[in-house]
Amino acid sequence: MFPHLNERQQRLALAAEARLLGHGGVRAVARAAGVSETTVRKGVFELEGGEDPLPDGRVRRDGGGRKSAEKLDRLLVPALLALVEPDERGIRCRRCGGRPSRCGLWPGS
């Protein structure tokens, strides 16, 4: 059943087991499940805090996760587009048939 749960559900299930075991339960559950004690501890705090459930379809609270590079630096996309000459964009390479990594025109090739 465990692989079918999302990460939050897994954390809360592990936390419930740890609370049932009492003292040392966090360590025992973490070792048995092969997860970090911090993960189990975070689940225990979530259970004890009585947080409201997340809206349907969400695993993380709003705002969780890494921000896109485009949002962090508004000048990034225009700078990248400026690197590619406007008349070169969309034209297939004759040497490699559209695979620039084969002909050495791609960075790192």
Coordinates of C-alpha atoms in Angstrom, one line a residue:
M1 CA 0.0 0.0 0.0
F2 CA 2.9 2.4 0.8
P3 CA 4.0 3.0 -2.8
H4 CA 0.5 4.1 -3.7
L5 CA 0.5 7.0 -1.2
N6 CA 1.8 10.4 -2.1
E7 CA 4.7 11.8 0.0
R8 CA 2.5 13.6 2.5
Q9 CA 0.3 10.6 3.0
Q10 CA 3.4 8.4 3.5
R11 CA 4.8 10.9 6.1
L12 CA 1.6 11.0 8.0
A13 CA 1.2 7.2 8.0
L14 CA 4.7 6.8 9.3
A15 CA 4.1 9.4 12.0
A16 CA 1.0 7.6 13.2
E17 CA 3.0 4.4 13.6
A18 CA 5.7 6.2 15.4
R19 CA 3.3 7.8 17.8
L20 CA 1.7 4.4 18.5
L21 CA 5.2 3.0 19.4
G22 CA 5.9 5.8 21.8
H23 CA 9.4 6.6 23.0
G24 CA 11.9 5.6 20.2
G25 CA 9.1 5.1 17.7
V26 CA 10.5 7.7 15.3
R27 CA 13.8 6.0 15.0
A28 CA 12.3 2.5 14.8
V29 CA 9.8 3.5 12.1
A30 CA 12.4 5.4 10.1
R31 CA 14.8 2.5 10.1
A32 CA 12.1 0.0 9.2
A33 CA 10.7 2.1 6.4
G34 CA 14.1 3.2 5.1
V35 CA 13.4 6.9 5.5
S36 CA 15.0 9.8 7.3
E37 CA 14.1 10.4 11.0
T38 CA 13.5 14.0 10.0
T39 CA 10.7 12.9 7.6
V40 CA 9.0 10.9 10.3
R41 CA 9.4 13.7 12.8
K42 CA 8.0 16.2 10.4
G43 CA 4.9 14.0 10.0
V44 CA 4.5 13.8 13.8
F45 CA 4.6 17.6 14.0
E46 CA 2.0 17.7 11.3
L47 CA -0.3 15.3 13.1
E48 CA 0.1 17.1 16.4
G49 CA -0.3 20.5 14.9
G50 CA -3.7 19.5 13.5
E51 CA -3.1 21.2 10.2
D52 CA -6.1 21.4 7.8
P53 CA -5.9 18.9 4.9
L54 CA -4.7 20.2 1.6
P55 CA -7.1 20.9 -1.2
D56 CA -7.7 18.0 -3.6
G57 CA -4.9 17.3 -6.0
R58 CA -2.3 19.0 -4.0
V59 CA 0.6 17.3 -2.2
R60 CA 2.4 20.4 -1.0
R61 CA 1.2 23.7 0.4
D62 CA 0.9 26.5 -2.1
G63 CA 4.2 28.1 -2.9
G64 CA 6.2 24.8 -2.2
G65 CA 8.9 23.8 -4.6
R66 CA 11.6 25.5 -6.6
K67 CA 10.7 28.7 -8.5
S68 CA 11.4 28.6 -12.2
A69 CA 14.6 30.3 -13.4
E70 CA 12.4 32.4 -15.7
K71 CA 10.5 33.8 -12.7
L72 CA 13.7 34.4 -10.7
D73 CA 15.4 36.3 -13.5
R74 CA 13.1 38.2 -15.9
L75 CA 16.1 38.9 -18.2
L76 CA 17.1 35.3 -18.7
V77 CA 14.8 34.4 -21.6
P78 CA 15.5 37.5 -23.6
A79 CA 19.3 37.0 -23.0
L80 CA 19.1 33.4 -24.2
L81 CA 17.1 34.3 -27.2
A82 CA 19.6 37.0 -28.0
L83 CA 22.3 34.3 -28.1
V84 CA 20.6 32.6 -30.9
E85 CA 20.5 34.8 -34.0
P86 CA 16.9 35.5 -35.1
D87 CA 17.5 34.4 -38.7
E88 CA 19.1 31.1 -37.5
R89 CA 16.3 30.0 -35.2
G90 CA 14.2 27.2 -36.6
I91 CA 16.6 26.4 -39.5
R92 CA 17.8 22.8 -39.6
C93 CA 21.5 22.2 -39.8
R94 CA 22.6 20.8 -43.1
R95 CA 25.6 19.1 -41.5
C96 CA 23.7 17.2 -38.9
G97 CA 20.1 17.1 -40.0
G98 CA 18.8 19.1 -37.1
R99 CA 20.9 17.4 -34.4
P100 CA 23.4 20.1 -33.5
S101 CA 25.0 17.9 -30.8
R102 CA 26.3 15.7 -33.7
C103 CA 28.1 18.4 -35.6
G104 CA 29.7 20.4 -32.8
L105 CA 27.4 23.4 -33.0
W106 CA 25.9 22.7 -29.7
P107 CA 27.6 23.8 -26.4
G108 CA 29.4 20.9 -24.8
S109 CA 29.6 18.7 -27.9

